[in-house]
Short mmCIF file of C-alpha atoms in Angstrom, two decimals:
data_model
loop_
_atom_site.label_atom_id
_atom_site.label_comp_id
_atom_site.label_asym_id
_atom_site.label_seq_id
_atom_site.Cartn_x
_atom_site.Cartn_y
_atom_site.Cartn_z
CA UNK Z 258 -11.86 -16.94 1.48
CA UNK Z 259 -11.34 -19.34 -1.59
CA UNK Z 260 -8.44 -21.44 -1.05
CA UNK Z 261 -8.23 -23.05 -4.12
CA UNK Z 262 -4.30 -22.08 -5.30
CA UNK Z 263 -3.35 -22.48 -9.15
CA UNK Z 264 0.13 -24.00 -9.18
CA UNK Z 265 2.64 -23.05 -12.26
CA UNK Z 266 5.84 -23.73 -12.19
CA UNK Z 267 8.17 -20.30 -11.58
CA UNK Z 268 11.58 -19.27 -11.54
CA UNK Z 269 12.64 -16.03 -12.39
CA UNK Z 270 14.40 -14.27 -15.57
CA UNK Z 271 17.16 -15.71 -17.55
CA UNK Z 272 16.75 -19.64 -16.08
CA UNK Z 273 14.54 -20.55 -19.40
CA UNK Z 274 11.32 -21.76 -16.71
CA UNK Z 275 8.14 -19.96 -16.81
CA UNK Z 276 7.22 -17.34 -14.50
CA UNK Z 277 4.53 -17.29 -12.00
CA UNK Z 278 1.73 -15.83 -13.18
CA UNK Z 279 0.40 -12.72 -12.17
CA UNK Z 280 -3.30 -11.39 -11.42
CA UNK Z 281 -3.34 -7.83 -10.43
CA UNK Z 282 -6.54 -6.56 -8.22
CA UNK Z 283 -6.88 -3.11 -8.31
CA UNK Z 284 -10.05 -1.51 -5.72
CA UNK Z 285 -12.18 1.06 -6.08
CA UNK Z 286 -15.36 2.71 -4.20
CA UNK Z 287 -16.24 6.29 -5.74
CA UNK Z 288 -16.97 7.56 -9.56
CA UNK Z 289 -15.00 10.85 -8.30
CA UNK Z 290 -11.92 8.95 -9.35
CA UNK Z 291 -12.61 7.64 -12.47
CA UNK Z 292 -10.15 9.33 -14.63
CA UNK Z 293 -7.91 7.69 -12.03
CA UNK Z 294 -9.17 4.75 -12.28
CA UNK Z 295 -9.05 4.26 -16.40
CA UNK Z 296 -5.40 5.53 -15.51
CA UNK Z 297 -4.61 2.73 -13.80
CA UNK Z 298 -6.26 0.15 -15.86
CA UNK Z 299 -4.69 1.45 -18.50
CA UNK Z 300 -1.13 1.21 -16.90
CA UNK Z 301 -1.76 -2.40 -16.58
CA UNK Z 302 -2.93 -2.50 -19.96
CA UNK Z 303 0.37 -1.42 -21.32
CA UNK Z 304 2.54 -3.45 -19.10
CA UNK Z 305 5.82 -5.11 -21.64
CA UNK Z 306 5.07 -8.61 -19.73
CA UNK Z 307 1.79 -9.04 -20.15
CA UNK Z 308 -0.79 -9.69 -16.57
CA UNK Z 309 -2.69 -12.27 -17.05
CA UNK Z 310 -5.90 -11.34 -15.04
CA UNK Z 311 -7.11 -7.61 -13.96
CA UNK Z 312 -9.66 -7.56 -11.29
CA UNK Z 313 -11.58 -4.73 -10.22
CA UNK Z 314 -13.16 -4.79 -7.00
CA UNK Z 315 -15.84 -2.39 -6.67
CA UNK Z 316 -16.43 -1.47 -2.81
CA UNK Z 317 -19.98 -0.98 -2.28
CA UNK Z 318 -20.89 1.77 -5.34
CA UNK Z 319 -23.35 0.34 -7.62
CA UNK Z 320 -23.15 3.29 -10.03
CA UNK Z 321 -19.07 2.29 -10.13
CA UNK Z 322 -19.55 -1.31 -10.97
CA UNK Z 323 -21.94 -0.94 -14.16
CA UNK Z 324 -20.21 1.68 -15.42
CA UNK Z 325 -16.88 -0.22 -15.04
CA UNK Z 326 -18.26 -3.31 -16.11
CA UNK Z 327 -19.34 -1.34 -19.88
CA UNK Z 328 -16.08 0.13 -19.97
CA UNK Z 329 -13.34 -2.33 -19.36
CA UNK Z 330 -14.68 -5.37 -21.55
CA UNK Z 331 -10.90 -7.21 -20.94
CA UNK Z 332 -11.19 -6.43 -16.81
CA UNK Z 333 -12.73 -8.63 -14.19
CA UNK Z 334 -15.75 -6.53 -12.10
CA UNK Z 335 -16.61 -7.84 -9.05
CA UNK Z 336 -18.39 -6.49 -6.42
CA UNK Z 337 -17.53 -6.69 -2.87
CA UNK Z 338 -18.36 -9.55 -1.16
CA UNK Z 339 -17.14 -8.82 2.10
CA UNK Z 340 -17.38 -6.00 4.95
CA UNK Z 341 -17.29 -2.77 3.22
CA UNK Z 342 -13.56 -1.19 3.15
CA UNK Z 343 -10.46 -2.00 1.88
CA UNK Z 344 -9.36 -4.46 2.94
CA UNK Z 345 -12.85 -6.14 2.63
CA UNK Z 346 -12.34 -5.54 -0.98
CA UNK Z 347 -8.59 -6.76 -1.53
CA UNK Z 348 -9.90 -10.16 0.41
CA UNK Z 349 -12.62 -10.14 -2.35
CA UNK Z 350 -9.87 -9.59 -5.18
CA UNK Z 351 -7.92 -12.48 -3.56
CA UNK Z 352 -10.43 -15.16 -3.53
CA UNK Z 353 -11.39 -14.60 -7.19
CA UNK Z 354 -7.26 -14.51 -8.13
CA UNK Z 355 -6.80 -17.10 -10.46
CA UNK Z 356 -3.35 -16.93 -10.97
CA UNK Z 357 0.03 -17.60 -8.34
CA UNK Z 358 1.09 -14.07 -7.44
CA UNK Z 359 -1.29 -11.53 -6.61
CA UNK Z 360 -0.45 -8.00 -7.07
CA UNK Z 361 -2.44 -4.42 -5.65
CA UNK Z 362 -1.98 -1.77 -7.53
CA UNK Z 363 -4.28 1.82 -6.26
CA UNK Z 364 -7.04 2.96 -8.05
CA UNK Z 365 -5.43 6.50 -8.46
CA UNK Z 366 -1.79 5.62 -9.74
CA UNK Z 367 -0.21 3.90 -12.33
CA UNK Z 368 1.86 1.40 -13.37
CA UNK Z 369 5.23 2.13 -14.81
CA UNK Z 370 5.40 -0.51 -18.20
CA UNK Z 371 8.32 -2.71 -16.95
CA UNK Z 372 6.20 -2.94 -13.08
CA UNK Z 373 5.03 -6.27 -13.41
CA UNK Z 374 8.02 -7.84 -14.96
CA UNK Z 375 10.05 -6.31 -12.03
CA UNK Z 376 7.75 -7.48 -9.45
CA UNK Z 377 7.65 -11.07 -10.80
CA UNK Z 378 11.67 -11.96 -11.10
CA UNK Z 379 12.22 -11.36 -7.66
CA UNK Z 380 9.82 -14.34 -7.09
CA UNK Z 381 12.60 -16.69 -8.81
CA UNK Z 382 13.82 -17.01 -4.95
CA UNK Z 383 11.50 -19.37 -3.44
CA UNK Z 384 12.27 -17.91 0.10
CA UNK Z 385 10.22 -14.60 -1.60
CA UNK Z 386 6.94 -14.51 -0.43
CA UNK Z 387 5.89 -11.29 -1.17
CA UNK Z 388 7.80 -7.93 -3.44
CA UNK Z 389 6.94 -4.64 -2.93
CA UNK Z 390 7.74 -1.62 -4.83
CA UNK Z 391 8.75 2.39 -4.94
CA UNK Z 392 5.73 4.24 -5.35
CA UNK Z 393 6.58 7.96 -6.64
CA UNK Z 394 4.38 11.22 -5.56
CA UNK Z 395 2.08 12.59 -8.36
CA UNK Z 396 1.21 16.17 -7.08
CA UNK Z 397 -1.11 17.80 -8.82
CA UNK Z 398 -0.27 20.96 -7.44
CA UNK Z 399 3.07 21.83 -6.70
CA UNK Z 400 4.69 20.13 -3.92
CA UNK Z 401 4.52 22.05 -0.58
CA UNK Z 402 7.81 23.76 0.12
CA UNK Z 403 7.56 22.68 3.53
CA UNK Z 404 6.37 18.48 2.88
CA UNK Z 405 9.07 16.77 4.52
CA UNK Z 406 10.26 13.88 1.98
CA UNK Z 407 10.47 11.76 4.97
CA UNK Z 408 6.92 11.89 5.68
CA UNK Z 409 5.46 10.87 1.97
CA UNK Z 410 4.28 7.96 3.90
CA UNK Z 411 1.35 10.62 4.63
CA UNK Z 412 0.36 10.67 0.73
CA UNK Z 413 0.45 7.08 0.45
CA UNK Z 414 3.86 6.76 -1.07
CA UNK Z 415 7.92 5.85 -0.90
CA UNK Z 416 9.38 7.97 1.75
CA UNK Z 417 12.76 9.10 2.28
CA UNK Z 418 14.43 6.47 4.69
CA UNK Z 419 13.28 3.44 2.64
CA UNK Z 420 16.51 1.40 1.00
CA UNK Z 421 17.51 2.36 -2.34
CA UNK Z 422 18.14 -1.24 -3.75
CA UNK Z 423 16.37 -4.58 -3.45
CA UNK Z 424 16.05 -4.88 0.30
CA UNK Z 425 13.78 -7.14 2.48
CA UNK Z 426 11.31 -4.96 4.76
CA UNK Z 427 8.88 -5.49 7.58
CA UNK Z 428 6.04 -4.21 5.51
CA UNK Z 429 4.71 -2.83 1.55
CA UNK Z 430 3.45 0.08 0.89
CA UNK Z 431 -0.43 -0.56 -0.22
CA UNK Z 432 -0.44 1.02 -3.68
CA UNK Z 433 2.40 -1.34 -4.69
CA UNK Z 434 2.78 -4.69 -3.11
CA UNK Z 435 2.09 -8.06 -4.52
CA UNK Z 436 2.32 -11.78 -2.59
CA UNK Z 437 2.24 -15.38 -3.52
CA UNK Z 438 -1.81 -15.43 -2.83
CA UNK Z 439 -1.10 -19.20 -1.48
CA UNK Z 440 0.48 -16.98 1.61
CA UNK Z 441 -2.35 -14.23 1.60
CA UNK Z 442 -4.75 -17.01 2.25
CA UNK Z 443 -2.72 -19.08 5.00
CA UNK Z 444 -2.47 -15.64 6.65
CA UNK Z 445 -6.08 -15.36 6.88
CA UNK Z 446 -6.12 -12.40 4.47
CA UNK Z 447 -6.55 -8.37 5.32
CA UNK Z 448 -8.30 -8.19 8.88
CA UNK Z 449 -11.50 -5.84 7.80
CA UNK Z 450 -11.72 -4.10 11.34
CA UNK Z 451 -8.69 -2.28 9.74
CA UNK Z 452 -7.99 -0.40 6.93
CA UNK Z 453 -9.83 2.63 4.81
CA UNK Z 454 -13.19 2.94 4.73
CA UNK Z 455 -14.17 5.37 2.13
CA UNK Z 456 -12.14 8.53 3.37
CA UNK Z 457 -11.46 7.50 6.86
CA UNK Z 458 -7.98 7.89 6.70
CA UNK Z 459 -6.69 4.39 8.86
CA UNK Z 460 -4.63 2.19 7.13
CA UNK Z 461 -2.33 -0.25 8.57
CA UNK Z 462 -3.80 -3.53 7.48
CA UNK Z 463 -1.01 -3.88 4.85
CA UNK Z 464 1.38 -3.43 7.80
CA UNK Z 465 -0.65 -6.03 10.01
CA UNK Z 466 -1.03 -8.81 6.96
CA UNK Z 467 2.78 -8.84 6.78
CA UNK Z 468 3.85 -9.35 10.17
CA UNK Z 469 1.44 -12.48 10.26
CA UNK Z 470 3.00 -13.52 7.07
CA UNK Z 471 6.54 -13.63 8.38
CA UNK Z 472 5.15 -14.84 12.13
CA UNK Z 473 3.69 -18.05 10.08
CA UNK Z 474 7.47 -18.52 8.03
CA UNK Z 475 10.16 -16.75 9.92
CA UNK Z 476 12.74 -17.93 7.12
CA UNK Z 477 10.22 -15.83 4.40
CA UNK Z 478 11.40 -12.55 2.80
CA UNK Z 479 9.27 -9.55 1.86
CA UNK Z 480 10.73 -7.80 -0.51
CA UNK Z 481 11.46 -3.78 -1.73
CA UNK Z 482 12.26 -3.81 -4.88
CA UNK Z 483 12.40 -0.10 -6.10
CA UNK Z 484 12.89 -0.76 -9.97
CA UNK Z 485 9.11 -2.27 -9.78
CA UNK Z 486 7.33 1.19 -9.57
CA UNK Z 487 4.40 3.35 -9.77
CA UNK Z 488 3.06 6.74 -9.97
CA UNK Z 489 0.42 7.65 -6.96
CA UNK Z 490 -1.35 10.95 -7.53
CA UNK Z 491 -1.94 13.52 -5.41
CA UNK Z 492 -4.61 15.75 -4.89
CA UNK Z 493 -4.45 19.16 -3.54
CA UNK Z 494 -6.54 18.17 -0.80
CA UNK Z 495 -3.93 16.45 1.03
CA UNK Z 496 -0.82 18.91 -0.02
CA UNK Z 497 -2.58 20.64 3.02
CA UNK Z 498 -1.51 21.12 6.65
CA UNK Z 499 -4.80 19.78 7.87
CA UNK Z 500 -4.46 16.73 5.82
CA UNK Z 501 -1.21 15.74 7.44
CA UNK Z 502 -2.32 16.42 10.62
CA UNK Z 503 -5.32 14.75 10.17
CA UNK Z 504 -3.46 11.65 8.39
CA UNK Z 505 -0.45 11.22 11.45
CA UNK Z 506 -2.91 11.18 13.85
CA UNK Z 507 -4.88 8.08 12.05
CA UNK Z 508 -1.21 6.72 11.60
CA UNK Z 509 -0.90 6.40 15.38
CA UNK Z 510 -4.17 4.87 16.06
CA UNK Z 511 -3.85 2.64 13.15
CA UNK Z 512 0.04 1.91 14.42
CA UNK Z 513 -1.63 1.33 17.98
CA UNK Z 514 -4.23 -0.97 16.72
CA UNK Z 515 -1.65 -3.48 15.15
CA UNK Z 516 0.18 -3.11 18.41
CA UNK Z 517 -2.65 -4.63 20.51
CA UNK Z 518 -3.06 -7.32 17.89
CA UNK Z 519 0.31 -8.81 18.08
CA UNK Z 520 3.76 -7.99 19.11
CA UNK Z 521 4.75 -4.44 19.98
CA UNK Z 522 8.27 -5.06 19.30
CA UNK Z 523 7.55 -6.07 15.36
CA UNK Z 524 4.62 -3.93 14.82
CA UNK Z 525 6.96 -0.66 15.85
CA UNK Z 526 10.70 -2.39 15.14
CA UNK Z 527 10.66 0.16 11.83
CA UNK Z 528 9.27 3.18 13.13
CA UNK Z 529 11.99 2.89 15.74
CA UNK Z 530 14.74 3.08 13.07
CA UNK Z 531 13.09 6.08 11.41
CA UNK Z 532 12.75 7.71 14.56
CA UNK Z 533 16.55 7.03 15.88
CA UNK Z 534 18.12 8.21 12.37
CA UNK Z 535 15.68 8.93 9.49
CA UNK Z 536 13.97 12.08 11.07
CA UNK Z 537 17.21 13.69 12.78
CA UNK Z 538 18.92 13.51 9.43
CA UNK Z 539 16.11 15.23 8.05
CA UNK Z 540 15.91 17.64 10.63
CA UNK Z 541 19.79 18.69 10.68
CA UNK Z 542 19.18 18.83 6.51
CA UNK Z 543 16.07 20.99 6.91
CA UNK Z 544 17.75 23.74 9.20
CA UNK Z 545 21.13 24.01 6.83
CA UNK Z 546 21.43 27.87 5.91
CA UNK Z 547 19.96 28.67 3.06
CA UNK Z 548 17.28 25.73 2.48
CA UNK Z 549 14.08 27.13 1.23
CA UNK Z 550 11.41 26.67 3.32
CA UNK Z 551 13.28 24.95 5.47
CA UNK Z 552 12.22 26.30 9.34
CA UNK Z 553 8.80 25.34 8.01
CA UNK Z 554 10.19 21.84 6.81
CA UNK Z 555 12.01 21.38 10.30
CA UNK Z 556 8.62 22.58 12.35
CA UNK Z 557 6.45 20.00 10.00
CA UNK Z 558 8.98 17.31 11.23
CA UNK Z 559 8.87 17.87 14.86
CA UNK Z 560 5.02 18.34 14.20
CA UNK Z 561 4.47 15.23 12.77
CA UNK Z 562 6.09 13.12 14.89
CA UNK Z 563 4.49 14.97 17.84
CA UNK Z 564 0.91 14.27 16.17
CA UNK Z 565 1.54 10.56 15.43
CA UNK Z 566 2.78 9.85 19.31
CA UNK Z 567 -0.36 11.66 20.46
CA UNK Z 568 -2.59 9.23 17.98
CA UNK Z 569 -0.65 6.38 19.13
CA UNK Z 570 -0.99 7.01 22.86
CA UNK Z 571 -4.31 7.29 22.67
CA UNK Z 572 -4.93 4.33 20.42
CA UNK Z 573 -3.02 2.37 22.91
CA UNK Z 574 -5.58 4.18 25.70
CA UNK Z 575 -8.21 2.58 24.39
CA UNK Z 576 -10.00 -0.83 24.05
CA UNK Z 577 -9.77 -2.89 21.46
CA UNK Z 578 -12.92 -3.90 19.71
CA UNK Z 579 -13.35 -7.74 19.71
CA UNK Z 580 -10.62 -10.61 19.92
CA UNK Z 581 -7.62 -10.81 18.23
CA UNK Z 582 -9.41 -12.88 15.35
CA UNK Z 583 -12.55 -10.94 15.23
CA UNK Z 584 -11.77 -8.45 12.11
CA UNK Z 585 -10.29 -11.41 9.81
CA UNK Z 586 -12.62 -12.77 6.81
#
């Protein structure tokens, strides 16, 4: 990766110094989402504090780049530089950052107008490395009676459990999250044995990135910071059973996976919590009399929990491919 860092001088709102600046690198691999995709450049677009640099990482799609490229004069195109994936693609969006923070924003949300200015004042605290924010469920069908709120983590997005206020956290969310890209780089950037590839629903890498980040500066804080949020939309494809299934499975080989690459203890120290308090409260809730839908609610909750240990155990079952360097860029 580049390691050439701009350096601005930054504090946050109200102290009369300027702000760091902010390129946002949003990632994209399929034409089936364009709509999506002018979406969220157009979120960006209409942001009250201005971002200084969009990029647009195009994964591997030719078709997707020169089309992009025509329509969105103002935006950055790149292609892909690295493995194809993800995370390949975010590393590509961080080497051609030119500015101090770098922010990812998903292809298929959008940007509330006051996001970036949110994101950006929490980095007035030098001991901020990194602010993530809420990211809100866009069904486009109605919301299954029996989707537990706790497990929105399954769409991509804010789940029950998460703190209300400005918090720090062991890990972003990947549709919202943004880091000083000086840290991205000393981290080694997103490993590219993990994360999505096309529709292969792993993910993790966000998780993974940030427990190297805080290994490397213990004193660091990663930060939730709900006002900065966004809109993630949801198709009808994965308001099914079989996508959840499907998706808390991948969770527990992907949770696995960053388990072998580091410490247990950190890579599972939140999903402990959620299991200890989040998902009983949310169980007792679900079984109150009178809660629609809620036997199915309780049985999707003791379902996906079951589904994600099995994916884990297994992940755990098997051998890692290559060293514990060997997916980094």
């Amino acid at each position: 990766m580049n390691t050439e860092v701009n350096t601005e001088t930054e504090t946050g709102a109200g102290t009369g110094t300027v702000a760091p600046s902010l390129t946002v690198v949003v990632c994209a691999y399929t034409l089936d989402r364009w709509d999506d995709l002018r979406t969220a450049i157009g979120s960006l677009r209409d942001q009250r504090r201005p971002v200084e640099e969009t990029v647009l990482v195009v994964d591997h799609c030719r078709e997707l780049y020169e089309r992009a490229s025509d329509a969105f004069p103002e935006v950055r195109v790149l292609a892909n530089r690295e493995r194809q994936g993800l995370s390949g693609a975010r590393n590509t969006g961080v080497a051609a950052a030119r500015c101090e923070v770098v922010a990812f924003l998903d292809d298929d949300a959008a940007a509330d107008p006051d996001w970036s200015a949110r994101l950006l004042a929490r980095y007035a605290d030098r001991a901020v490395v990194g602010v993530g924010g809420l990211v809100r469920p866009w069904w486009v069908t109605r919301r299954p009676v029996w989707f537990p709120r706790e497990f929105d983590w399954v769409v991509g997005c804010s789940y029950r459990g998460l703190p209300e206020q400005a918090s720090p956290v062991r890990n972003f969310i990947g549709a919202n999250m943004s880091f000083r890209r000086a840290e991205v780089i000393a981290a080694g950037g997103f490993r590219t044995d993990l994360g999505r590839v096309g529709k292969r629903p792993l993910g993790c890498e966000e998780t993974e990135l940030c427990l190297r980040v805080a290994a490397r500066r213990p004193a660091a804080v990663l930060l939730h910071e709900p006002a900065a949020a966004v809109r993630h939309r949801v198709p009808a494809a994965r308001a099914t059973w079989a996508y959840f299934v499907a998706r808390c499975y991948a969770e527990g080989l992907s949770k696995a996976r960053v388990a072998q690459l580091g410490s247990t203890r950190a890579a599972l120290s939140s999903e402990r919590a959620y299991l200890r308090s989040t998902v009983p409260r949310a169980f007792v809730r679900a079984l109150r009399p009178g809660r629609p839908g809620g036997l199915r609610t309780a049985s999707a909750l003791v379902g996906g929990v079951g589904v994600t240990v099995a994916g884990y155990v297994v992940g755990r079952a098997r051998r890692p491919a290559g060293g514990a360097d060997g997916g980094r860029s």
